[in-house]
PDB file of C-alpha atoms and ligand atoms in Angstrom:
ATOM      1  CA  UNK A   1      15.533  21.871   5.711  1.00 91.00           C
ATOM      2  CA  UNK A   2      14.142  20.307   2.562  1.00 97.00           C
ATOM      3  CA  UNK A   3      15.311  22.215  -0.501  1.00 98.00           C
ATOM      4  CA  UNK A   4      12.862  21.420  -3.255  1.00 98.00           C
ATOM      5  CA  UNK A   5      11.930  23.036  -6.542  1.00 98.00           C
ATOM      6  CA  UNK A   6      11.549  22.432 -10.223  1.00 98.00           C
ATOM      7  CA  UNK A   7      12.504  23.601 -13.617  1.00 98.00           C
ATOM      8  CA  UNK A   8      10.802  26.969 -14.308  1.00 98.00           C
ATOM      9  CA  UNK A   9      10.772  29.331 -17.295  1.00 97.00           C
ATOM     10  CA  UNK A  10      12.896  32.440 -17.846  1.00 97.00           C
ATOM     11  CA  UNK A  11      11.608  34.923 -20.405  1.00 96.00           C
ATOM     12  CA  UNK A  12      13.442  37.933 -21.821  1.00 95.00           C
ATOM     13  CA  UNK A  13      10.613  40.207 -20.637  1.00 97.00           C
ATOM     14  CA  UNK A  14      10.334  39.137 -16.984  1.00 98.00           C
ATOM     15  CA  UNK A  15      13.665  37.355 -16.483  1.00 98.00           C
ATOM     16  CA  UNK A  16      14.394  36.231 -12.903  1.00 98.00           C
ATOM     17  CA  UNK A  17      11.221  37.956 -11.607  1.00 98.00           C
ATOM     18  CA  UNK A  18       9.055  35.605 -13.682  1.00 98.00           C
ATOM     19  CA  UNK A  19      11.087  32.558 -12.677  1.00 98.00           C
ATOM     20  CA  UNK A  20      10.837  33.304  -8.956  1.00 98.00           C
ATOM     21  CA  UNK A  21       7.099  33.926  -9.145  1.00 98.00           C
ATOM     22  CA  UNK A  22       6.566  30.644 -10.979  1.00 98.00           C
ATOM     23  CA  UNK A  23       8.650  28.757  -8.395  1.00 98.00           C
ATOM     24  CA  UNK A  24       6.672  30.307  -5.530  1.00 98.00           C
ATOM     25  CA  UNK A  25       3.398  29.277  -7.188  1.00 98.00           C
ATOM     26  CA  UNK A  26       4.602  25.661  -6.924  1.00 98.00           C
ATOM     27  CA  UNK A  27       5.490  26.001  -3.224  1.00 98.00           C
ATOM     28  CA  UNK A  28       9.203  25.686  -4.028  1.00 98.00           C
ATOM     29  CA  UNK A  29      12.162  27.141  -2.114  1.00 98.00           C
ATOM     30  CA  UNK A  30      14.634  26.373  -4.896  1.00 98.00           C
ATOM     31  CA  UNK A  31      14.421  26.289  -8.700  1.00 98.00           C
ATOM     32  CA  UNK A  32      16.278  25.917 -11.978  1.00 98.00           C
ATOM     33  CA  UNK A  33      15.945  27.556 -15.383  1.00 98.00           C
ATOM     34  CA  UNK A  34      17.612  27.994 -18.747  1.00 97.00           C
ATOM     35  CA  UNK A  35      18.541  31.636 -19.508  1.00 96.00           C
ATOM     36  CA  UNK A  36      16.811  31.142 -22.895  1.00 92.00           C
ATOM     37  CA  UNK A  37      15.486  28.201 -24.887  1.00 88.00           C
ATOM     38  CA  UNK A  38      17.273  24.983 -23.852  1.00 87.00           C
ATOM     39  CA  UNK A  39      17.681  23.885 -27.473  1.00 88.00           C
ATOM     40  CA  UNK A  40      19.285  27.079 -28.799  1.00 91.00           C
ATOM     41  CA  UNK A  41      21.905  29.613 -27.791  1.00 90.00           C
ATOM     42  CA  UNK A  42      19.941  32.826 -28.374  1.00 93.00           C
ATOM     43  CA  UNK A  43      20.238  34.743 -25.135  1.00 95.00           C
ATOM     44  CA  UNK A  44      18.966  38.145 -23.945  1.00 94.00           C
ATOM     45  CA  UNK A  45      20.893  40.721 -21.961  1.00 96.00           C
ATOM     46  CA  UNK A  46      20.474  40.366 -18.211  1.00 97.00           C
ATOM     47  CA  UNK A  47      18.436  43.350 -16.995  1.00 97.00           C
ATOM     48  CA  UNK A  48      19.804  44.953 -13.837  1.00 97.00           C
ATOM     49  CA  UNK A  49      16.486  46.379 -12.548  1.00 98.00           C
ATOM     50  CA  UNK A  50      14.650  43.074 -12.993  1.00 98.00           C
ATOM     51  CA  UNK A  51      17.462  41.283 -11.168  1.00 98.00           C
ATOM     52  CA  UNK A  52      17.193  43.683  -8.213  1.00 98.00           C
ATOM     53  CA  UNK A  53      13.408  43.267  -8.155  1.00 98.00           C
ATOM     54  CA  UNK A  54      13.791  39.481  -8.239  1.00 98.00           C
ATOM     55  CA  UNK A  55      16.251  39.546  -5.368  1.00 98.00           C
ATOM     56  CA  UNK A  56      13.712  41.417  -3.238  1.00 98.00           C
ATOM     57  CA  UNK A  57      11.066  38.798  -3.989  1.00 98.00           C
ATOM     58  CA  UNK A  58      13.557  36.032  -3.153  1.00 98.00           C
ATOM     59  CA  UNK A  59      14.425  37.712   0.127  1.00 98.00           C
ATOM     60  CA  UNK A  60      10.777  38.185   1.111  1.00 98.00           C
ATOM     61  CA  UNK A  61      10.154  34.504   0.429  1.00 98.00           C
ATOM     62  CA  UNK A  62      13.278  33.157   2.133  1.00 97.00           C
ATOM     63  CA  UNK A  63      14.709  31.728  -1.063  1.00 98.00           C
ATOM     64  CA  UNK A  64      18.480  31.847  -1.133  1.00 98.00           C
ATOM     65  CA  UNK A  65      20.428  32.614  -4.293  1.00 98.00           C
ATOM     66  CA  UNK A  66      22.701  29.673  -3.558  1.00 97.00           C
ATOM     67  CA  UNK A  67      19.734  27.355  -4.055  1.00 98.00           C
ATOM     68  CA  UNK A  68      18.966  28.603  -7.552  1.00 98.00           C
ATOM     69  CA  UNK A  69      20.430  26.759 -10.504  1.00 98.00           C
ATOM     70  CA  UNK A  70      20.951  27.626 -14.147  1.00 98.00           C
ATOM     71  CA  UNK A  71      21.075  24.830 -16.714  1.00 98.00           C
ATOM     72  CA  UNK A  72      23.273  25.388 -19.763  1.00 96.00           C
ATOM     73  CA  UNK A  73      21.556  24.682 -23.112  1.00 93.00           C
ATOM     74  CA  UNK A  74      21.872  21.031 -24.003  1.00 89.00           C
ATOM     75  CA  UNK A  75      22.992  21.646 -27.565  1.00 87.00           C
ATOM     76  CA  UNK A  76      26.434  22.832 -26.557  1.00 93.00           C
ATOM     77  CA  UNK A  77      28.690  19.837 -26.855  1.00 97.00           C
ATOM     78  CA  UNK A  78      32.185  20.068 -25.373  1.00 98.00           C
ATOM     79  CA  UNK A  79      32.974  16.388 -25.999  1.00 98.00           C
ATOM     80  CA  UNK A  80      33.191  16.634 -29.768  1.00 98.00           C
ATOM     81  CA  UNK A  81      35.725  18.777 -31.622  1.00 98.00           C
ATOM     82  CA  UNK A  82      35.344  17.427 -35.161  1.00 98.00           C
ATOM     83  CA  UNK A  83      34.044  20.786 -36.309  1.00 97.00           C
ATOM     84  CA  UNK A  84      36.464  23.288 -34.845  1.00 97.00           C
ATOM     85  CA  UNK A  85      34.006  26.200 -35.174  1.00 97.00           C
ATOM     86  CA  UNK A  86      31.294  24.380 -33.202  1.00 97.00           C
ATOM     87  CA  UNK A  87      33.736  23.378 -30.497  1.00 98.00           C
ATOM     88  CA  UNK A  88      35.008  26.962 -30.206  1.00 98.00           C
ATOM     89  CA  UNK A  89      31.460  28.270 -30.312  1.00 97.00           C
ATOM     90  CA  UNK A  90      30.528  26.001 -27.382  1.00 97.00           C
ATOM     91  CA  UNK A  91      33.543  27.192 -25.405  1.00 98.00           C
ATOM     92  CA  UNK A  92      32.728  30.843 -26.041  1.00 97.00           C
ATOM     93  CA  UNK A  93      29.054  30.364 -25.312  1.00 96.00           C
ATOM     94  CA  UNK A  94      29.892  28.812 -21.966  1.00 97.00           C
ATOM     95  CA  UNK A  95      32.202  31.716 -21.104  1.00 97.00           C
ATOM     96  CA  UNK A  96      29.360  34.152 -21.838  1.00 96.00           C
ATOM     97  CA  UNK A  97      26.864  32.037 -19.924  1.00 97.00           C
ATOM     98  CA  UNK A  98      29.076  32.080 -16.838  1.00 97.00           C
ATOM     99  CA  UNK A  99      29.071  35.888 -17.033  1.00 97.00           C
ATOM    100  CA  UNK A 100      25.259  35.986 -17.322  1.00 97.00           C
ATOM    101  CA  UNK A 101      24.844  33.580 -14.410  1.00 98.00           C
ATOM    102  CA  UNK A 102      27.267  35.686 -12.354  1.00 97.00           C
ATOM    103  CA  UNK A 103      25.291  38.871 -13.133  1.00 97.00           C
ATOM    104  CA  UNK A 104      22.183  37.188 -11.748  1.00 97.00           C
ATOM    105  CA  UNK A 105      24.107  36.401  -8.546  1.00 97.00           C
ATOM    106  CA  UNK A 106      23.678  32.663  -9.111  1.00 98.00           C
ATOM    107  CA  UNK A 107      26.501  30.277  -8.237  1.00 98.00           C
ATOM    108  CA  UNK A 108      25.630  26.999  -9.942  1.00 98.00           C
ATOM    109  CA  UNK A 109      25.533  26.194 -13.644  1.00 98.00           C
ATOM    110  CA  UNK A 110      24.565  22.645 -14.600  1.00 98.00           C
ATOM    111  CA  UNK A 111      26.199  21.291 -17.733  1.00 98.00           C
ATOM    112  CA  UNK A 112      25.652  18.178 -19.845  1.00 98.00           C
ATOM    113  CA  UNK A 113      29.221  17.137 -20.634  1.00 98.00           C
ATOM    114  CA  UNK A 114      28.310  16.113 -24.189  1.00 98.00           C
ATOM    115  CA  UNK A 115      28.598  13.293 -26.716  1.00 98.00           C
ATOM    116  CA  UNK A 116      31.692  12.123 -28.548  1.00 98.00           C
ATOM    117  CA  UNK A 117      29.699  11.295 -31.755  1.00 98.00           C
ATOM    118  CA  UNK A 118      32.226   9.881 -34.305  1.00 98.00           C
ATOM    119  CA  UNK A 119      35.200  10.052 -31.944  1.00 98.00           C
ATOM    120  CA  UNK A 120      35.704   7.725 -28.967  1.00 98.00           C
ATOM    121  CA  UNK A 121      34.989   7.912 -25.263  1.00 98.00           C
ATOM    122  CA  UNK A 122      38.518   8.823 -24.152  1.00 98.00           C
ATOM    123  CA  UNK A 123      38.825  11.572 -26.759  1.00 98.00           C
ATOM    124  CA  UNK A 124      35.409  12.869 -25.706  1.00 98.00           C
ATOM    125  CA  UNK A 125      36.506  13.122 -22.086  1.00 98.00           C
ATOM    126  CA  UNK A 126      39.762  14.841 -23.093  1.00 98.00           C
ATOM    127  CA  UNK A 127      37.827  17.342 -25.199  1.00 98.00           C
ATOM    128  CA  UNK A 128      35.670  18.269 -22.194  1.00 98.00           C
ATOM    129  CA  UNK A 129      38.765  18.682 -20.023  1.00 98.00           C
ATOM    130  CA  UNK A 130      40.473  20.924 -22.592  1.00 98.00           C
ATOM    131  CA  UNK A 131      37.320  22.993 -23.077  1.00 98.00           C
ATOM    132  CA  UNK A 132      36.800  23.490 -19.347  1.00 98.00           C
ATOM    133  CA  UNK A 133      40.423  24.519 -18.900  1.00 98.00           C
ATOM    134  CA  UNK A 134      39.772  27.116 -21.587  1.00 98.00           C
ATOM    135  CA  UNK A 135      36.514  28.294 -20.014  1.00 98.00           C
ATOM    136  CA  UNK A 136      37.211  28.402 -16.279  1.00 98.00           C
ATOM    137  CA  UNK A 137      38.893  31.417 -14.717  1.00 98.00           C
ATOM    138  CA  UNK A 138      40.272  31.212 -11.155  1.00 97.00           C
ATOM    139  CA  UNK A 139      38.197  34.144  -9.890  1.00 95.00           C
ATOM    140  CA  UNK A 140      34.758  33.163 -11.171  1.00 97.00           C
ATOM    141  CA  UNK A 141      32.004  32.740  -8.580  1.00 98.00           C
ATOM    142  CA  UNK A 142      30.067  30.268 -10.688  1.00 98.00           C
ATOM    143  CA  UNK A 143      30.588  26.534 -10.259  1.00 98.00           C
ATOM    144  CA  UNK A 144      30.068  24.340 -13.302  1.00 98.00           C
ATOM    145  CA  UNK A 145      28.169  21.246 -12.196  1.00 98.00           C
ATOM    146  CA  UNK A 146      28.676  18.293 -14.500  1.00 98.00           C
ATOM    147  CA  UNK A 147      25.556  16.177 -14.773  1.00 98.00           C
ATOM    148  CA  UNK A 148      25.532  12.396 -14.585  1.00 98.00           C
ATOM    149  CA  UNK A 149      24.171  11.194 -17.932  1.00 98.00           C
ATOM    150  CA  UNK A 150      22.100   8.209 -19.074  1.00 98.00           C
ATOM    151  CA  UNK A 151      24.586   7.103 -21.754  1.00 98.00           C
ATOM    152  CA  UNK A 152      22.159   7.626 -24.617  1.00 98.00           C
ATOM    153  CA  UNK A 153      23.979   7.385 -27.956  1.00 98.00           C
ATOM    154  CA  UNK A 154      27.563   8.487 -27.385  1.00 98.00           C
ATOM    155  CA  UNK A 155      26.960  10.577 -24.249  1.00 98.00           C
ATOM    156  CA  UNK A 156      29.835  10.555 -21.774  1.00 98.00           C
ATOM    157  CA  UNK A 157      29.607  10.663 -17.944  1.00 98.00           C
ATOM    158  CA  UNK A 158      27.146   7.770 -17.631  1.00 98.00           C
ATOM    159  CA  UNK A 159      29.821   6.374 -15.319  1.00 98.00           C
ATOM    160  CA  UNK A 160      30.971   8.491 -12.378  1.00 98.00           C
ATOM    161  CA  UNK A 161      34.543   7.470 -13.228  1.00 98.00           C
ATOM    162  CA  UNK A 162      34.285   9.735 -16.295  1.00 98.00           C
ATOM    163  CA  UNK A 163      33.399  12.661 -14.035  1.00 98.00           C
ATOM    164  CA  UNK A 164      36.339  11.796 -11.807  1.00 98.00           C
ATOM    165  CA  UNK A 165      38.645  11.951 -14.822  1.00 98.00           C
ATOM    166  CA  UNK A 166      37.295  15.362 -15.807  1.00 98.00           C
ATOM    167  CA  UNK A 167      37.779  16.710 -12.278  1.00 98.00           C
ATOM    168  CA  UNK A 168      41.328  15.333 -12.237  1.00 98.00           C
ATOM    169  CA  UNK A 169      42.123  16.919 -15.597  1.00 98.00           C
ATOM    170  CA  UNK A 170      40.756  20.395 -14.929  1.00 98.00           C
ATOM    171  CA  UNK A 171      43.256  22.805 -13.418  1.00 98.00           C
ATOM    172  CA  UNK A 172      40.790  24.854 -11.358  1.00 98.00           C
ATOM    173  CA  UNK A 173      38.714  21.863 -10.325  1.00 98.00           C
ATOM    174  CA  UNK A 174      37.527  23.785  -7.261  1.00 98.00           C
ATOM    175  CA  UNK A 175      35.185  25.486  -9.775  1.00 98.00           C
ATOM    176  CA  UNK A 176      33.611  22.142 -10.676  1.00 98.00           C
ATOM    177  CA  UNK A 177      30.724  20.383  -9.007  1.00 98.00           C
ATOM    178  CA  UNK A 178      28.459  17.462  -9.872  1.00 99.00           C
ATOM    179  CA  UNK A 179      24.726  17.312 -10.523  1.00 99.00           C
ATOM    180  CA  UNK A 180      23.155  13.899  -9.919  1.00 99.00           C
ATOM    181  CA  UNK A 181      20.107  13.051 -12.033  1.00 99.00           C
ATOM    182  CA  UNK A 182      18.150  10.085 -10.685  1.00 99.00           C
ATOM    183  CA  UNK A 183      16.590   9.206 -14.053  1.00 99.00           C
ATOM    184  CA  UNK A 184      19.956   9.346 -15.781  1.00 98.00           C
ATOM    185  CA  UNK A 185      21.645   7.336 -13.006  1.00 99.00           C
ATOM    186  CA  UNK A 186      18.943   4.665 -13.224  1.00 98.00           C
ATOM    187  CA  UNK A 187      19.182   4.509 -17.002  1.00 98.00           C
ATOM    188  CA  UNK A 188      22.977   4.365 -16.731  1.00 98.00           C
ATOM    189  CA  UNK A 189      22.690   1.261 -14.527  1.00 98.00           C
ATOM    190  CA  UNK A 190      22.917   2.617 -10.949  1.00 98.00           C
ATOM    191  CA  UNK A 191      20.270   1.197  -8.620  1.00 98.00           C
ATOM    192  CA  UNK A 192      18.464   4.121  -6.962  1.00 98.00           C
ATOM    193  CA  UNK A 193      16.855   1.786  -4.428  1.00 98.00           C
ATOM    194  CA  UNK A 194      20.377   1.340  -3.034  1.00 98.00           C
ATOM    195  CA  UNK A 195      21.161   5.047  -2.971  1.00 98.00           C
ATOM    196  CA  UNK A 196      23.332   4.950   0.149  1.00 98.00           C
ATOM    197  CA  UNK A 197      25.600   2.402  -1.501  1.00 98.00           C
ATOM    198  CA  UNK A 198      25.822   4.695  -4.520  1.00 98.00           C
ATOM    199  CA  UNK A 199      26.718   7.641  -2.267  1.00 98.00           C
ATOM    200  CA  UNK A 200      29.441   5.587  -0.564  1.00 98.00           C
ATOM    201  CA  UNK A 201      30.923   4.770  -3.954  1.00 98.00           C
ATOM    202  CA  UNK A 202      30.637   8.396  -5.058  1.00 98.00           C
ATOM    203  CA  UNK A 203      32.227   9.605  -1.835  1.00 98.00           C
ATOM    204  CA  UNK A 204      35.190   7.273  -2.180  1.00 98.00           C
ATOM    205  CA  UNK A 205      35.805   8.270  -5.783  1.00 98.00           C
ATOM    206  CA  UNK A 206      34.910  11.979  -5.922  1.00 98.00           C
ATOM    207  CA  UNK A 207      33.710  13.194  -2.517  1.00 98.00           C
ATOM    208  CA  UNK A 208      30.118  13.922  -1.513  1.00 98.00           C
ATOM    209  CA  UNK A 209      30.887  17.626  -1.012  1.00 98.00           C
ATOM    210  CA  UNK A 210      31.156  17.907  -4.829  1.00 98.00           C
ATOM    211  CA  UNK A 211      27.423  17.215  -5.209  1.00 98.00           C
ATOM    212  CA  UNK A 212      25.815  20.638  -5.741  1.00 98.00           C
ATOM    213  CA  UNK A 213      22.433  19.737  -7.209  1.00 98.00           C
ATOM    214  CA  UNK A 214      20.165  16.700  -7.565  1.00 99.00           C
ATOM    215  CA  UNK A 215      17.704  16.339 -10.436  1.00 98.00           C
ATOM    216  CA  UNK A 216      14.882  14.246  -9.072  1.00 98.00           C
ATOM    217  CA  UNK A 217      13.077  12.421 -11.850  1.00 98.00           C
ATOM    218  CA  UNK A 218      11.417   9.067 -12.172  1.00 99.00           C
ATOM    219  CA  UNK A 219      12.279   7.082 -15.311  1.00 98.00           C
ATOM    220  CA  UNK A 220      10.095   5.609 -18.041  1.00 98.00           C
ATOM    221  CA  UNK A 221      12.668   2.886 -18.645  1.00 98.00           C
ATOM    222  CA  UNK A 222      14.333   0.079 -16.781  1.00 98.00           C
ATOM    223  CA  UNK A 223      17.672   0.249 -15.048  1.00 98.00           C
ATOM    224  CA  UNK A 224      20.603   0.229 -17.479  1.00 98.00           C
ATOM    225  CA  UNK A 225      18.421   1.042 -20.509  1.00 98.00           C
ATOM    226  CA  UNK A 226      20.526   4.104 -21.552  1.00 98.00           C
ATOM    227  CA  UNK A 227      17.349   5.859 -22.688  1.00 98.00           C
ATOM    228  CA  UNK A 228      16.828   9.126 -20.722  1.00 98.00           C
ATOM    229  CA  UNK A 229      13.073   9.584 -20.663  1.00 98.00           C
ATOM    230  CA  UNK A 230      11.869  11.277 -17.496  1.00 98.00           C
ATOM    231  CA  UNK A 231       8.645  10.267 -15.733  1.00 98.00           C
ATOM    232  CA  UNK A 232       6.534  11.900 -13.020  1.00 98.00           C
ATOM    233  CA  UNK A 233       7.488  11.142  -9.420  1.00 98.00           C
ATOM    234  CA  UNK A 234       6.234   7.705  -8.388  1.00 98.00           C
ATOM    235  CA  UNK A 235       4.939   6.844 -11.859  1.00 98.00           C
ATOM    236  CA  UNK A 236       8.096   5.296 -13.250  1.00 98.00           C
ATOM    237  CA  UNK A 237      10.488   2.422 -12.699  1.00 98.00           C
ATOM    238  CA  UNK A 238      12.412   4.035  -9.813  1.00 98.00           C
ATOM    239  CA  UNK A 239       9.277   4.523  -7.755  1.00 98.00           C
ATOM    240  CA  UNK A 240       8.106   6.867  -5.038  1.00 98.00           C
ATOM    241  CA  UNK A 241       9.831   5.315  -2.009  1.00 98.00           C
ATOM    242  CA  UNK A 242      13.268   5.189  -3.596  1.00 98.00           C
ATOM    243  CA  UNK A 243      12.970   8.823  -4.733  1.00 99.00           C
ATOM    244  CA  UNK A 244      11.803   9.958  -1.274  1.00 98.00           C
ATOM    245  CA  UNK A 245      14.894   8.274   0.166  1.00 98.00           C
ATOM    246  CA  UNK A 246      17.098  10.218  -2.245  1.00 98.00           C
ATOM    247  CA  UNK A 247      15.346  13.511  -1.483  1.00 98.00           C
ATOM    248  CA  UNK A 248      15.509  13.108   2.288  1.00 98.00           C
ATOM    249  CA  UNK A 249      18.993  11.580   2.431  1.00 98.00           C
ATOM    250  CA  UNK A 250      20.774  13.209   5.382  1.00 98.00           C
ATOM    251  CA  UNK A 251      24.063  13.443   3.517  1.00 98.00           C
ATOM    252  CA  UNK A 252      22.470  15.673   0.866  1.00 98.00           C
ATOM    253  CA  UNK A 253      20.254  17.889   3.034  1.00 97.00           C
ATOM    254  CA  UNK A 254      21.969  21.134   1.906  1.00 98.00           C
ATOM    255  CA  UNK A 255      21.727  20.224  -1.782  1.00 98.00           C
ATOM    256  CA  UNK A 256      18.786  21.579  -3.833  1.00 98.00           C
ATOM    257  CA  UNK A 257      16.501  18.909  -5.334  1.00 99.00           C
ATOM    258  CA  UNK A 258      15.080  19.905  -8.696  1.00 99.00           C
ATOM    259  CA  UNK A 259      12.206  18.215 -10.535  1.00 98.00           C
ATOM    260  CA  UNK A 260      12.504  17.929 -14.318  1.00 98.00           C
ATOM    261  CA  UNK A 261       9.509  15.665 -14.688  1.00 98.00           C
ATOM    262  CA  UNK A 262       7.312  15.925 -17.785  1.00 98.00           C
ATOM    263  CA  UNK A 263       4.355  18.258 -18.157  1.00 97.00           C
ATOM    264  CA  UNK A 264       1.077  16.391 -18.196  1.00 96.00           C
ATOM    265  CA  UNK A 265      -1.098  16.547 -21.290  1.00 93.00           C
ATOM    266  CA  UNK A 266      -4.883  16.463 -21.465  1.00 89.00           C
ATOM    267  CA  UNK A 267      -7.481  16.476 -24.249  1.00 79.00           C
ATOM    268  CA  UNK A 268      -5.207  14.872 -26.836  1.00 73.00           C
ATOM    269  CA  UNK A 269      -2.291  17.147 -25.983  1.00 75.00           C
ATOM    270  CA  UNK A 270      -4.356  20.309 -26.482  1.00 80.00           C
ATOM    271  CA  UNK A 271      -3.505  21.295 -22.921  1.00 86.00           C
ATOM    272  CA  UNK A 272      -0.156  20.677 -21.308  1.00 93.00           C
ATOM    273  CA  UNK A 273       0.127  21.453 -17.609  1.00 95.00           C
ATOM    274  CA  UNK A 274       3.032  21.589 -15.134  1.00 97.00           C
ATOM    275  CA  UNK A 275       2.956  18.859 -12.467  1.00 98.00           C
ATOM    276  CA  UNK A 276       5.348  20.535 -10.048  1.00 98.00           C
ATOM    277  CA  UNK A 277       2.976  22.009  -7.444  1.00 98.00           C
ATOM    278  CA  UNK A 278       1.458  18.576  -6.945  1.00 98.00           C
ATOM    279  CA  UNK A 279       4.695  16.629  -7.027  1.00 98.00           C
ATOM    280  CA  UNK A 280       6.191  19.036  -4.471  1.00 98.00           C
ATOM    281  CA  UNK A 281       3.119  18.462  -2.279  1.00 98.00           C
ATOM    282  CA  UNK A 282       3.621  14.684  -2.523  1.00 98.00           C
ATOM    283  CA  UNK A 283       7.267  15.081  -1.575  1.00 98.00           C
ATOM    284  CA  UNK A 284       6.534  17.380   1.375  1.00 98.00           C
ATOM    285  CA  UNK A 285       3.878  14.943   2.647  1.00 98.00           C
ATOM    286  CA  UNK A 286       6.044  11.914   1.820  1.00 98.00           C
ATOM    287  CA  UNK A 287       2.859  10.360   0.512  1.00 98.00           C
ATOM    288  CA  UNK A 288       2.268   9.097  -3.018  1.00 98.00           C
ATOM    289  CA  UNK A 289      -0.712  10.694  -4.789  1.00 98.00           C
ATOM    290  CA  UNK A 290      -2.314   8.147  -7.068  1.00 98.00           C
ATOM    291  CA  UNK A 291      -4.675  10.861  -8.364  1.00 98.00           C
ATOM    292  CA  UNK A 292      -1.865  13.185  -9.441  1.00 98.00           C
ATOM    293  CA  UNK A 293      -3.048  13.661 -13.029  1.00 96.00           C
ATOM    294  CA  UNK A 294      -6.668  14.184 -12.056  1.00 96.00           C
ATOM    295  CA  UNK A 295      -5.679  16.695  -9.341  1.00 97.00           C
ATOM    296  CA  UNK A 296      -3.560  18.669 -11.799  1.00 96.00           C
ATOM    297  CA  UNK A 297      -6.374  18.808 -14.316  1.00 94.00           C
ATOM    298  CA  UNK A 298      -8.942  19.948 -11.727  1.00 95.00           C
ATOM    299  CA  UNK A 299      -6.611  22.596 -10.293  1.00 95.00           C
ATOM    300  CA  UNK A 300      -5.921  24.258 -13.629  1.00 92.00           C
ATOM    301  CA  UNK A 301      -9.557  23.884 -14.609  1.00 89.00           C
ATOM    302  CA  UNK A 302     -10.483  26.010 -11.584  1.00 90.00           C
ATOM    303  CA  UNK A 303      -7.810  28.621 -12.378  1.00 86.00           C
ATOM    304  CA  UNK A 304      -9.219  29.212 -15.865  1.00 77.00           C
TER     305      UNK A 304
HETATM  306 FE1   FE B   1      20.222  18.121 -17.537  1.00 97.39          FE
HETATM  307 FE1   FE B   2      18.782  16.411 -15.468  1.00 97.39          FE
HETATM  308 ZN1   ZN B   3      17.313  13.507 -18.809  1.00 97.39          ZN
END
C-alpha cells in the first residue's frame, strides 16, 4: 500500500489531534511534524488526553503510529563541539525529544546530522557518533533516522559513506535508521532518475532495511549543486516521473513517503497555501497536474 503524507503542524493547544486532522484533510495516511517550531527548541509538555484522543482518530482512519514521523529541530547540531555548552545542550535536547516522541507512541525521529562549521569533516562525523552514543539508550523504542543531506556549507552526510561511518561508530546502532531526502540526494550529486542503482549502492553499503522514511521533494537546483532548496513535485529539476519511480519503488513499499515541498504563495505573498492535498492527488493518480498552483488557489478560495 502507498504510504504518503506531508509535513503538518503541531501546536501546543491541539498537539497530535491537530496534526492528524490536518493530515487527513490532505488525504494522507502518514505524516511528519516538529513537536514545536523547527528553528527553536521551545517545547510544550505532551498532553496525555490529547494523545489518547489522537490515537482514536488515527485508528478510525486506519493510520498507523509506525507511519508517523517526528522531525528534530534543525538548529540542534551534533557535528560541532566548539562551544561545549551548545554541544551538551543539543545532546540533552535530543534525549528529551526522544522521551516526548516515545510518549506520543511514535517510533521514528528524523535528525539532520549537522555541520562541522570551523572543524573538519572527520571531526564532525566523530562528534555525531559521540553524541549519539551519549543519547541512545538500549531500551528506547524510538529510532533516530539520520537524514541524507545536500552538503550545503559544512553539512555532513551528503555522502552515504558518512552515514555508514556513523552507524559503524554507534554502539546501539539497531536504534539508528536512515531518512532519504530526494532533494538533498539530488543536490548532493546522486541521480534520482537512476534510483534503483542508488538503492543497490545503498543496500551494499548500509542495507535497505535501514531506510525508515523518504522525504519526497523536487529540487530548485541542478544535480550536485549542494543548495537544498525544495520545489513542488514535478516542478523542479528531478521531475515528476523520477519522483513517481521513487515513491512506487517496490523495495520501499513499507516506508512512509513525506512531502516537504514549499507552500505556494499568491497575491504577492499575502496568502501562502499548502500544496499537499493536490500533490498527494497527483501522486495517487500518477499523473502530473500542470495546473497545480491554479487548483490550489481555487480550492482555498472556495473554502473561505
Ligand atoms: Fe530534514
Ligand atoms: Fe528532508
Ligand atoms: Zn532540505
